[in-house]
Amino acid sequence: MNRRAPRKTAMLMAGVLVFLFLLQFILPAYHHSTFSKIMVLASYAVGFNILLGYTGLMSLGHAMFFSTGMYVTGICVYHFGLTGIPALGIGLIITVFVSMLIGAVALRTSGVSFLIVTLMFGQTAFLSVLYFDQFTLGQDGFTLTKELQPLVLGSTSFSYTDPNFKYNAAWLLFAVCLILSNLLILSPIGRVLIAIRENEERTQMLGYNTYLYKLFALTLSGTLSGLAGSVHALLFSYVGATFAEIHHSIAPLLWTLLGGVGTTLGPLVGTGIMHYLIDFTSGWTSAYLLIVGAILVLLVIGAPQGLMGMIRQKWMQWLP
Amino acid sequence: MSAWIDNNFPLVFLALLDGSVTAFVLALIALGLSLVFGVMRVVNVAHGEFFMLGAVLAWACFHFTGNMPLLGFLLALIVAPVFVGGLAMLSDRLILHRIQYNPESTIVATIGLLYIIQQLVLTFFGPEARPVEAPIYFRVQFPWFGYSGYKLIVAGLSGVLLLGTWFLMVRSKLGLYMRATQQDAETARTFGVPTKSVYSKVFAIGAGLAALAGVLVVPIRQADYLMGLEPLLLSFIVVIIGGLGSLRGTLVAAFIVGISDGFISVFYEPTLAKMLATVLVAAVLVLKPTGLFGEEIR
C-alpha cells in the first residue's frame, strides 16, 4: 500500500459516484429504473462484503438483516401510518439491535459452524415472517402504495413513486454505503479487520480482542443490509417473504464473488452484471437458477478473486 | 405433571411415535452430512438436493414399474443410491477436488450444485408435488388410534442403514481408511491410504444415504423439487448440536431434535417447531460452542 493510495481511492470513488449520478440524465426509462434497483441491491452487497471481504466471515443468512429493515420499515408505514423517514429510522435502530444480538451468538462459533448458524438464523427469520402473519401478511406480503405519504422537505414534497426521486434516493443510499465502506477499510479498525481475515490467531496474539472487532463488523454489515432493505421497501413499495428467503441470502454472496470479494467496487459490478445477465437470458430461458449455479461453480474453480479482484491483480494494486 | 400426561397420553404417545420416525430419518440424512464433514472437512450444502433426487428417482421407479409399488420401491432402493452416489462422485472429481476442498469455496460450489440440481429437476420433473404409493400398506392398531405401518417400516429400515454404516466404518477396509483420513489426511497418505479415492467414496456414501432417506420418505410426503431445503436445515441443526464431525453426537442430536419436533408439531405447530429448534441451537452454542460431542476444530 503506497502513500498516495488513499487519494487515488478517493478520486476513483468520487468518479464512480459522479458517473452514476450523471447516468440518470442519459439512461432510457427502463434502464433508469433498473439502475435504481441495482444501486439499492448493491448497497446490500456492500454491507455483505464488509463481513465476507474484509473480515473473512461468510454469512449465509444476510437476508434476515435485509428483511428486518424491510419489514420493520414496511410495518411502521403499513400498520402504524408513519411517514418514510421515521419508519426508516426505526428500521435502522432495530436492525442495529438485531445484528448485534445475532452476532453475539453466531460469533461464538467460527469457520464452517458460523456459516451454518447464520444460515439457520436466516431461515428462522423467514419462518418468523410466515408465522407472524397478522403483521407480515405471510408469504404474499403487502404493498405500501396507498399508505406511504410523500416525503416533505421544507416546502417541496417528493413522491416515492417518482422515478427521478427513486434514482436519486437509491444513489444517495449507495453513496453512503460506498463511502462508509471505503472509510472503514482505510481506517485503523479496517486494518484490524483485514488482519483478522488473514490470520485471526496472530491478531489475537497482538493483543486485539478479535471478538469485539468481528461483532463490530457484523453489526455494521447487518445494519447496512437492513438499511438497504428499508430503502427497498420505501422505493419499491413492496414488502414480501421472498426477501427473507435463503436465496436472498445467497444473492449478495453471488454478487460479491462475481464482482470481487474484498474490493469496495466489486459488489456494484457484480450486482449490475448479474441483474443484466438474468434480464438478458430471461428472453430465451427461464432456467436462471442453472445460470446462477453454473456461475457460482465456475467462479470458485476459475476466478475466486472476481472481476475487480482480477483488475487489482493485473493493473491497480492500490484498489481498496 | 403426571396428571397431564395421563390425560394426554394418546397425544404424547403419538408425538413420541412421530418424533421417533422423524428422528430415524433425520439421523440417516444427518449422518451422511456428518460423515462428509468428518472425513473431508467439507460442508455439503447440496446434501438436501441429494435427498430430493432420491425421492424423485423413487417416483420415477414407481412409474417405470407400472402399478407395482413394492417392485418400484425395491428398484428405487438400488437405483437411487447408485445414481446419486455416482453423481456425487462425479461432482467430487470435477469440482471439489479442483478447489482442494477449501472450506469456503466448497460451500459456494455446493450452493452452485444445489441450484443446478434444483433447476434440472424443475425442468424435467416439473414444479408440482407428485405422490408415490407406499410399497406395503397396513395399519398398526393402538388402543387410541391406528398408525401407518409403513412409517414404522421407515424407522426400522433407517435403523438398519444406520447400523450398516456403523459396520462399514468399524469393520471394513474402506472404513479404516475413512477413519485414518479423518484423523490426519496427510499421515494417512504417507501410509498408502488413497485419500483421493476415499474422498470420492465418502462423498458418494454421504449422498447415497441422503438419497435412500429420500426413497424411504417419499410415500409419506410426496416428491417435489423444493423438498431438499427442510431436511438440509434440520440436518445442520442436528450436526451443530451434536458437534461437527462427531457421528455419535449426530445420532444423539437427531433423536433430541426429532422427538422434540414430534412433540411441538403435535401440541403446537410445525413452523414453531422449526423456529424453536434454532433457539435450541443458539442455546447449545452459548453454553458449548463446539456442540455436545464436538472436539475443537481448526
mmCIF file of C-alpha atoms in Angstrom, chain A residues 40-50 225 228 251-253 255-256 266-268 271:
data_model
loop_
_atom_site.group_PDB
_atom_site.id
_atom_site.type_symbol
_atom_site.label_atom_id
_atom_site.label_comp_id
_atom_site.label_asym_id
_atom_site.label_seq_id
_atom_site.Cartn_x
_atom_site.Cartn_y
_atom_site.Cartn_z
ATOM 1 C CA VAL A 40 -30.191 -0.433 -3.724
ATOM 2 C CA LEU A 41 -29.245 -4.099 -4.044
ATOM 3 C CA ALA A 42 -25.579 -3.192 -4.474
ATOM 4 C CA SER A 43 -25.775 -1.373 -1.126
ATOM 5 C CA TYR A 44 -26.943 -4.648 0.371
ATOM 6 C CA ALA A 45 -23.966 -6.385 -1.244
ATOM 7 C CA VAL A 46 -21.597 -3.672 0.060
ATOM 8 C CA GLY A 47 -22.851 -4.465 3.560
ATOM 9 C CA PHE A 48 -22.353 -8.163 2.937
ATOM 10 C CA ASN A 49 -18.849 -7.572 1.584
ATOM 11 C CA ILE A 50 -17.725 -5.797 4.761
ATOM 12 C CA SER A 225 -28.001 -4.553 4.708
ATOM 13 C CA ALA A 228 -30.866 -1.288 2.044
ATOM 14 C CA ALA A 251 -27.693 -13.414 -3.786
ATOM 15 C CA PRO A 252 -25.234 -10.932 -2.204
ATOM 16 C CA LEU A 253 -22.701 -13.755 -1.933
ATOM 17 C CA TRP A 255 -22.839 -10.634 -6.494
ATOM 18 C CA THR A 256 -19.825 -10.102 -4.269
ATOM 19 C CA GLY A 266 -16.945 -5.357 -6.522
ATOM 20 C CA PRO A 267 -20.484 -5.526 -5.090
ATOM 21 C CA LEU A 268 -21.740 -2.863 -7.509
ATOM 22 C CA THR A 271 -24.887 -6.813 -8.828
#
